């Protein structure tokens, strides 16, 4: 029987790294399903690759099998996550693997899904297929941290970000631009990697943001827009309101008159009534549970000072990016300071500082 002490060759590691690269390329784009990468090798030659399809199906293993133009008999499959073995919306990947003639399967991480967890090994072994596991386990487990969190907590994985000036301002009427173009591109990359983005109506009305991904050829992967708006005060002349369409915009509200509700319904905005806490703010845990049930798995929160500080206090973020510019903003006119830095440093651990690719801007990643 194979154990975690099994030795893997340099070639084995190379092919699993390739499978991980394939999974990373689809991260955040596979709906409620995890992004998986799969590589098939025969006679030490790469003959096929597969990734989880957009929105989650077909799975990576089935795509790799279908993509091959070579007979798969006696080939070897490398896959980042334990292949599924249960009947769901589609037949199990184990059935396709057995039919294909593949002689060996190496997967890195055991799936946390109870319908699959640990079952694949015995199913494939019973069909005389050699099975090994835990190749690059630590590295690939880190990649699947958001997926594990989703499954364990039944909540979306939350990424936060805020940009501040050298003197800790997030806004100055005299000069509103804080970070440089390189940092802006990273922001759009985060939008590309998250299926949803959340802001408050105050940020929406003040900045009139687009909240889309504007990286070349990635525009179609813009996240679903979510707005927290107690009384439906969202500006109907805003970009978000004008571009709202079925399934791309959700607004959580507490109270509003009927005419206002009808106006938003006509734009096909999904309105969800949600209760407030004693301090007249939304119960964020209830909102996140609702969003999970609606299929949101990775949410980017681009809040202002008030929302960000509140969520930092409640330890809502799984990870948080602090963008800091070398530019000082003026306090001579209307300005807004970010006063959540102490909370961030108290409740979160600094993991890395990345500034080599962002000019003079410094981006620091914090983890819960």
Short mmCIF file of C-alpha atoms in Angstrom, two decimals:
data_model
loop_
_atom_site.label_atom_id
_atom_site.label_comp_id
_atom_site.label_asym_id
_atom_site.label_seq_id
_atom_site.Cartn_x
_atom_site.Cartn_y
_atom_site.Cartn_z
CA UNK A 1 0.00 0.00 0.00
CA UNK A 2 1.24 3.46 -0.83
CA UNK A 3 2.06 5.83 2.02
CA UNK A 4 3.13 9.43 2.35
CA UNK A 5 6.71 8.09 2.62
CA UNK A 6 6.62 7.08 -1.04
CA UNK A 7 9.51 8.63 -2.94
CA UNK A 8 8.73 10.73 -5.96
CA UNK A 9 11.13 11.43 -8.80
CA UNK A 10 12.20 14.82 -10.09
CA UNK A 11 9.99 14.18 -13.12
CA UNK A 12 7.02 13.42 -10.87
CA UNK A 13 7.51 16.76 -9.13
CA UNK A 14 7.87 18.57 -12.43
CA UNK A 15 4.57 17.22 -13.77
CA UNK A 16 2.74 17.99 -10.53
CA UNK A 17 4.11 21.55 -10.61
CA UNK A 18 2.69 21.83 -14.12
CA UNK A 19 -0.68 20.58 -12.87
CA UNK A 20 -0.56 23.21 -10.11
CA UNK A 21 0.16 25.93 -12.69
CA UNK A 22 -2.91 24.80 -14.61
CA UNK A 23 -5.02 24.98 -11.44
CA UNK A 24 -3.70 28.46 -10.60
CA UNK A 25 -4.63 29.72 -14.04
CA UNK A 26 -8.31 29.00 -13.33
CA UNK A 27 -8.29 30.09 -9.66
CA UNK A 28 -11.48 31.97 -8.83
CA UNK A 29 -13.07 31.17 -12.19
CA UNK A 30 -14.59 27.73 -11.53
CA UNK A 31 -17.73 28.70 -9.67
CA UNK A 32 -18.46 26.71 -6.49
CA UNK A 33 -15.99 23.98 -7.48
CA UNK A 34 -12.25 24.09 -6.72
CA UNK A 35 -9.84 24.77 -9.57
CA UNK A 36 -7.94 21.59 -10.39
CA UNK A 37 -5.06 20.94 -12.76
CA UNK A 38 -4.38 17.62 -14.45
CA UNK A 39 -1.50 16.29 -16.57
CA UNK A 40 -1.29 12.92 -18.38
CA UNK A 41 2.07 11.40 -19.29
CA UNK A 42 2.93 8.30 -21.34
CA UNK A 43 6.41 6.89 -21.88
CA UNK A 44 7.83 9.97 -20.13
CA UNK A 45 6.13 12.29 -22.63
CA UNK A 46 3.38 14.78 -21.88
CA UNK A 47 0.34 13.77 -23.93
CA UNK A 48 -2.52 15.79 -22.44
CA UNK A 49 -3.52 18.47 -19.95
CA UNK A 50 -6.80 19.54 -18.39
CA UNK A 51 -8.24 22.18 -16.08
CA UNK A 52 -11.55 22.55 -14.30
CA UNK A 53 -13.87 24.27 -16.76
CA UNK A 54 -15.22 27.75 -16.18
CA UNK A 55 -18.16 27.53 -13.77
CA UNK A 56 -16.89 24.15 -12.52
CA UNK A 57 -17.78 21.47 -15.07
CA UNK A 58 -16.44 19.32 -16.68
CA UNK A 59 -13.71 18.56 -14.16
CA UNK A 60 -10.00 18.71 -14.97
CA UNK A 61 -9.52 14.94 -15.18
CA UNK A 62 -12.33 14.48 -17.70
CA UNK A 63 -11.03 17.41 -19.79
CA UNK A 64 -7.52 15.93 -19.82
CA UNK A 65 -8.87 12.53 -20.91
CA UNK A 66 -10.98 14.10 -23.66
CA UNK A 67 -8.11 16.36 -24.81
CA UNK A 68 -5.77 13.46 -25.48
CA UNK A 69 -5.32 12.36 -29.08
CA UNK A 70 -3.17 9.43 -27.92
CA UNK A 71 -4.39 6.11 -26.55
CA UNK A 72 -4.26 6.42 -22.77
CA UNK A 73 -3.55 2.76 -22.05
CA UNK A 74 -0.65 2.45 -19.58
CA UNK A 75 -0.37 6.22 -19.08
CA UNK A 76 0.08 8.13 -15.82
CA UNK A 77 -2.14 10.92 -14.49
CA UNK A 78 -1.04 13.74 -12.18
CA UNK A 79 -3.81 15.75 -10.52
CA UNK A 80 -3.70 18.41 -7.80
CA UNK A 81 -6.79 17.25 -5.88
CA UNK A 82 -8.25 13.82 -5.21
CA UNK A 83 -10.45 12.89 -8.20
CA UNK A 84 -14.16 12.81 -7.43
CA UNK A 85 -15.77 9.42 -6.92
CA UNK A 86 -19.44 10.35 -6.42
CA UNK A 87 -22.33 10.88 -8.79
CA UNK A 88 -23.32 14.55 -8.80
CA UNK A 89 -24.35 16.76 -11.71
CA UNK A 90 -21.90 14.67 -13.77
CA UNK A 91 -20.57 11.09 -13.46
CA UNK A 92 -17.50 10.60 -11.22
CA UNK A 93 -14.02 11.19 -12.59
CA UNK A 94 -12.95 7.81 -11.23
CA UNK A 95 -15.25 6.11 -13.75
CA UNK A 96 -13.65 8.00 -16.65
CA UNK A 97 -10.17 7.19 -15.34
CA UNK A 98 -10.98 3.47 -15.07
CA UNK A 99 -12.45 3.36 -18.61
CA UNK A 100 -9.48 5.25 -20.09
CA UNK A 101 -6.86 2.56 -19.38
CA UNK A 102 -4.67 4.87 -17.26
CA UNK A 103 -2.38 2.65 -15.17
CA UNK A 104 -1.28 5.07 -12.43
CA UNK A 105 -2.79 8.11 -10.71
CA UNK A 106 -0.83 10.51 -8.52
CA UNK A 107 -2.84 13.15 -6.69
CA UNK A 108 -1.53 15.66 -4.21
CA UNK A 109 -4.26 16.57 -1.73
CA UNK A 110 -7.16 14.56 -0.30
CA UNK A 111 -10.47 16.31 -0.98
CA UNK A 112 -12.27 17.76 2.03
CA UNK A 113 -15.67 17.01 0.45
CA UNK A 114 -17.21 14.17 2.51
CA UNK A 115 -18.62 12.58 -0.64
CA UNK A 116 -15.07 12.08 -1.92
CA UNK A 117 -12.64 12.24 1.00
CA UNK A 118 -10.35 9.21 0.98
CA UNK A 119 -12.62 7.06 -1.18
CA UNK A 120 -10.82 7.42 -4.51
CA UNK A 121 -7.75 5.50 -3.38
CA UNK A 122 -9.64 2.27 -2.74
CA UNK A 123 -11.86 2.58 -5.81
CA UNK A 124 -8.90 2.93 -8.18
CA UNK A 125 -6.82 0.28 -6.39
CA UNK A 126 -9.70 -2.20 -6.72
CA UNK A 127 -9.38 -1.77 -10.50
CA UNK A 128 -5.64 -2.56 -10.44
CA UNK A 129 -4.67 1.10 -10.93
CA UNK A 130 -1.57 2.15 -9.01
CA UNK A 131 -2.30 5.13 -6.76
CA UNK A 132 0.08 7.48 -4.96
CA UNK A 133 -0.72 10.67 -3.11
CA UNK A 134 0.65 13.67 -1.18
CA UNK A 135 3.16 14.76 -3.84
CA UNK A 136 3.88 18.47 -3.11
CA UNK A 137 1.20 18.23 -0.42
CA UNK A 138 2.27 21.25 1.64
CA UNK A 139 2.57 23.57 -1.34
CA UNK A 140 -0.69 22.51 -2.95
CA UNK A 141 -2.57 22.54 0.36
CA UNK A 142 -1.71 26.25 0.60
CA UNK A 143 -3.23 26.79 -2.82
CA UNK A 144 -6.44 25.08 -1.69
CA UNK A 145 -6.71 27.07 1.58
CA UNK A 146 -9.68 29.12 0.25
CA UNK A 147 -11.47 25.96 -0.92
CA UNK A 148 -10.89 24.22 2.43
CA UNK A 149 -12.20 27.33 4.20
CA UNK A 150 -15.30 27.37 1.96
CA UNK A 151 -16.09 23.74 2.73
CA UNK A 152 -15.40 23.87 6.46
CA UNK A 153 -17.10 27.18 7.26
CA UNK A 154 -19.74 27.32 4.51
CA UNK A 155 -18.57 30.89 3.93
CA UNK A 156 -16.78 32.74 1.12
CA UNK A 157 -13.03 33.35 1.40
CA UNK A 158 -12.61 37.09 1.96
CA UNK A 159 -9.81 39.28 0.59
CA UNK A 160 -9.63 42.92 1.61
CA UNK A 161 -7.65 45.82 0.22
CA UNK A 162 -7.21 49.50 0.84
CA UNK A 163 -4.82 52.09 -0.59
CA UNK A 164 -3.31 54.78 1.62
CA UNK A 165 -0.94 57.68 1.09
CA UNK A 166 2.35 58.18 2.91
CA UNK A 167 0.45 60.16 5.56
CA UNK A 168 -2.26 57.46 5.82
CA UNK A 169 -5.01 59.23 3.87
CA UNK A 170 -7.42 57.29 1.66
CA UNK A 171 -8.93 60.41 0.15
CA UNK A 172 -8.08 64.07 -0.46
CA UNK A 173 -10.27 66.37 -2.51
CA UNK A 174 -7.21 68.13 -3.92
CA UNK A 175 -5.64 64.90 -5.30
CA UNK A 176 -7.69 61.71 -5.32
CA UNK A 177 -5.22 59.41 -7.06
CA UNK A 178 -3.08 57.50 -4.56
CA UNK A 179 -1.33 54.49 -6.14
CA UNK A 180 0.50 54.11 -9.46
CA UNK A 181 -0.52 52.24 -12.61
CA UNK A 182 1.34 49.07 -11.61
CA UNK A 183 -0.59 48.85 -8.35
CA UNK A 184 -3.80 49.54 -10.28
CA UNK A 185 -3.08 46.52 -12.46
CA UNK A 186 -2.66 44.36 -9.38
CA UNK A 187 -6.04 45.58 -8.14
CA UNK A 188 -7.58 44.46 -11.43
CA UNK A 189 -5.78 41.12 -11.08
CA UNK A 190 -7.44 40.68 -7.67
CA UNK A 191 -10.80 41.44 -9.27
CA UNK A 192 -10.06 38.82 -11.93
CA UNK A 193 -9.24 36.22 -9.26
CA UNK A 194 -12.37 36.84 -7.16
CA UNK A 195 -15.87 35.92 -8.29
CA UNK A 196 -17.46 38.84 -6.39
CA UNK A 197 -16.58 42.33 -5.14
CA UNK A 198 -18.27 44.13 -2.25
CA UNK A 199 -18.48 47.83 -1.35
CA UNK A 200 -20.76 50.16 0.61
CA UNK A 201 -23.18 52.59 -1.03
CA UNK A 202 -21.10 55.44 0.45
CA UNK A 203 -18.06 54.38 -1.59
CA UNK A 204 -20.27 53.87 -4.64
CA UNK A 205 -21.84 57.34 -4.40
CA UNK A 206 -18.55 59.08 -3.65
CA UNK A 207 -16.27 57.41 -6.21
CA UNK A 208 -18.68 56.07 -8.85
CA UNK A 209 -16.43 53.00 -9.36
CA UNK A 210 -16.73 50.49 -12.20
CA UNK A 211 -15.54 47.53 -10.08
CA UNK A 212 -14.67 45.58 -13.21
CA UNK A 213 -11.50 43.88 -14.39
CA UNK A 214 -9.80 45.99 -17.01
CA UNK A 215 -6.82 43.76 -17.77
CA UNK A 216 -6.57 43.06 -21.50
CA UNK A 217 -8.63 40.03 -22.61
CA UNK A 218 -9.86 39.42 -19.05
CA UNK A 219 -12.77 41.83 -19.00
CA UNK A 220 -15.29 39.01 -19.22
CA UNK A 221 -14.06 37.73 -15.84
CA UNK A 222 -15.17 40.86 -13.99
CA UNK A 223 -16.63 39.99 -10.57
CA UNK A 224 -20.26 40.16 -9.51
CA UNK A 225 -20.94 43.51 -7.79
CA UNK A 226 -22.34 43.52 -4.24
CA UNK A 227 -23.42 46.69 -2.42
CA UNK A 228 -24.38 47.25 1.22
CA UNK A 229 -27.07 49.94 1.19
CA UNK A 230 -29.41 50.24 4.20
CA UNK A 231 -32.08 52.40 2.56
CA UNK A 232 -31.39 52.02 -1.19
CA UNK A 233 -29.54 55.30 -1.43
CA UNK A 234 -27.40 54.08 -4.33
CA UNK A 235 -27.11 56.79 -6.97
CA UNK A 236 -29.27 55.74 -9.93
CA UNK A 237 -26.98 57.75 -12.19
CA UNK A 238 -23.95 55.70 -11.16
CA UNK A 239 -22.04 53.35 -13.46
CA UNK A 240 -23.06 50.31 -11.40
CA UNK A 241 -26.75 51.12 -11.60
CA UNK A 242 -26.64 51.89 -15.33
CA UNK A 243 -24.75 48.69 -16.16
CA UNK A 244 -26.75 46.39 -13.89
CA UNK A 245 -28.09 43.28 -15.57
CA UNK A 246 -29.45 39.93 -14.51
CA UNK A 247 -27.15 38.19 -12.01
CA UNK A 248 -24.32 40.76 -12.03
CA UNK A 249 -25.46 43.06 -9.20
CA UNK A 250 -26.72 42.34 -5.67
CA UNK A 251 -27.77 44.98 -3.16
CA UNK A 252 -28.41 44.22 0.50
CA UNK A 253 -30.85 46.68 2.07
CA UNK A 254 -32.92 47.01 5.23
CA UNK A 255 -35.75 49.43 4.47
CA UNK A 256 -36.93 51.28 1.36
CA UNK A 257 -40.19 52.58 -0.09
CA UNK A 258 -42.00 50.54 -2.71
CA UNK A 259 -41.28 52.92 -5.60
CA UNK A 260 -37.55 52.70 -4.90
CA UNK A 261 -37.67 48.92 -4.80
CA UNK A 262 -39.52 48.82 -8.14
CA UNK A 263 -36.96 51.16 -9.70
CA UNK A 264 -34.13 48.82 -8.73
CA UNK A 265 -36.08 45.71 -9.76
CA UNK A 266 -36.55 47.17 -13.26
CA UNK A 267 -32.75 47.13 -13.64
CA UNK A 268 -32.80 43.41 -12.71
CA UNK A 269 -30.76 44.14 -9.60
CA UNK A 270 -31.09 41.38 -7.01
CA UNK A 271 -32.39 43.02 -3.83
CA UNK A 272 -31.96 41.13 -0.57
CA UNK A 273 -33.55 42.45 2.61
CA UNK A 274 -31.28 41.93 5.59
CA UNK A 275 -31.55 42.88 9.25
CA UNK A 276 -29.29 45.34 11.07
CA UNK A 277 -27.38 44.98 14.33
CA UNK A 278 -28.04 47.15 17.38
CA UNK A 279 -25.50 49.68 16.07
CA UNK A 280 -27.51 50.00 12.82
CA UNK A 281 -25.00 48.11 10.67
CA UNK A 282 -25.58 44.93 8.69
CA UNK A 283 -24.94 41.55 10.27
CA UNK A 284 -22.00 40.73 7.99
CA UNK A 285 -21.94 37.03 8.94
CA UNK A 286 -25.54 36.60 7.80
CA UNK A 287 -24.73 38.39 4.55
CA UNK A 288 -21.69 36.20 3.89
CA UNK A 289 -23.71 33.04 4.55
CA UNK A 290 -26.34 34.23 2.08
CA UNK A 291 -23.68 34.99 -0.52
CA UNK A 292 -22.16 31.52 -0.03
CA UNK A 293 -25.58 29.98 -0.68
CA UNK A 294 -25.80 32.08 -3.84
CA UNK A 295 -22.53 30.55 -5.10
CA UNK A 296 -20.02 33.23 -4.09
CA UNK A 297 -16.77 31.57 -3.03
CA UNK A 298 -14.12 34.31 -3.23
CA UNK A 299 -15.05 37.89 -2.39
CA UNK A 300 -12.87 40.99 -2.69
CA UNK A 301 -13.91 43.84 -0.39
CA UNK A 302 -12.81 47.30 -1.50
CA UNK A 303 -14.26 49.29 1.38
CA UNK A 304 -13.71 52.78 2.66
CA UNK A 305 -12.48 53.65 6.14
CA UNK A 306 -15.68 52.85 8.03
CA UNK A 307 -16.49 49.49 6.43
CA UNK A 308 -12.86 48.31 6.38
CA UNK A 309 -12.27 49.23 10.02
CA UNK A 310 -15.48 47.48 11.06
CA UNK A 311 -14.58 44.27 9.22
CA UNK A 312 -11.00 44.32 10.51
CA UNK A 313 -12.39 44.58 14.04
CA UNK A 314 -14.62 41.57 13.43
CA UNK A 315 -11.75 39.61 11.82
CA UNK A 316 -13.82 39.00 8.69
CA UNK A 317 -10.88 39.06 6.27
CA UNK A 318 -8.92 35.90 5.51
CA UNK A 319 -6.25 38.02 3.87
CA UNK A 320 -5.74 41.75 3.46
CA UNK A 321 -3.60 43.80 1.05
CA UNK A 322 -2.39 47.20 2.26
CA UNK A 323 -1.29 49.41 -0.62
CA UNK A 324 0.96 52.29 0.49
CA UNK A 325 2.03 55.11 -1.80
CA UNK A 326 5.08 57.38 -1.29
CA UNK A 327 2.82 60.33 -2.10
CA UNK A 328 1.59 62.64 0.65
CA UNK A 329 -1.95 63.88 0.22
CA UNK A 330 -3.10 67.32 1.26
CA UNK A 331 -5.02 67.96 4.48
CA UNK A 332 -5.77 71.55 3.49
CA UNK A 333 -9.06 70.58 1.86
CA UNK A 334 -11.60 67.80 2.50
CA UNK A 335 -9.74 64.57 3.35
CA UNK A 336 -10.27 61.14 4.90
CA UNK A 337 -7.74 59.26 7.01
CA UNK A 338 -7.58 55.49 7.38
CA UNK A 339 -7.70 54.81 11.12
CA UNK A 340 -7.73 51.01 10.96
CA UNK A 341 -3.96 50.45 10.81
CA UNK A 342 -3.59 49.55 14.47
CA UNK A 343 -6.48 47.08 14.21
CA UNK A 344 -4.93 45.51 11.11
CA UNK A 345 -1.57 45.05 12.82
CA UNK A 346 -3.20 43.72 15.99
CA UNK A 347 -5.60 41.20 14.41
CA UNK A 348 -3.56 40.04 11.41
CA UNK A 349 -0.09 38.68 10.77
CA UNK A 350 2.17 40.34 8.22
CA UNK A 351 3.09 37.63 5.70
CA UNK A 352 5.03 39.42 3.00
CA UNK A 353 5.96 42.78 1.58
CA UNK A 354 5.89 42.91 -2.21
CA UNK A 355 7.31 46.03 -3.81
CA UNK A 356 9.67 44.82 -6.52
CA UNK A 357 6.98 44.90 -9.21
CA UNK A 358 5.06 48.00 -8.15
CA UNK A 359 7.51 50.87 -8.53
CA UNK A 360 7.67 52.96 -5.36
CA UNK A 361 4.34 51.70 -4.05
CA UNK A 362 4.56 49.08 -1.30
CA UNK A 363 1.97 46.30 -1.08
CA UNK A 364 1.91 44.32 2.16
CA UNK A 365 -0.06 41.11 2.58
CA UNK A 366 -1.60 40.28 5.97
CA UNK A 367 -3.21 36.95 6.90
CA UNK A 368 -5.73 36.05 9.58
#
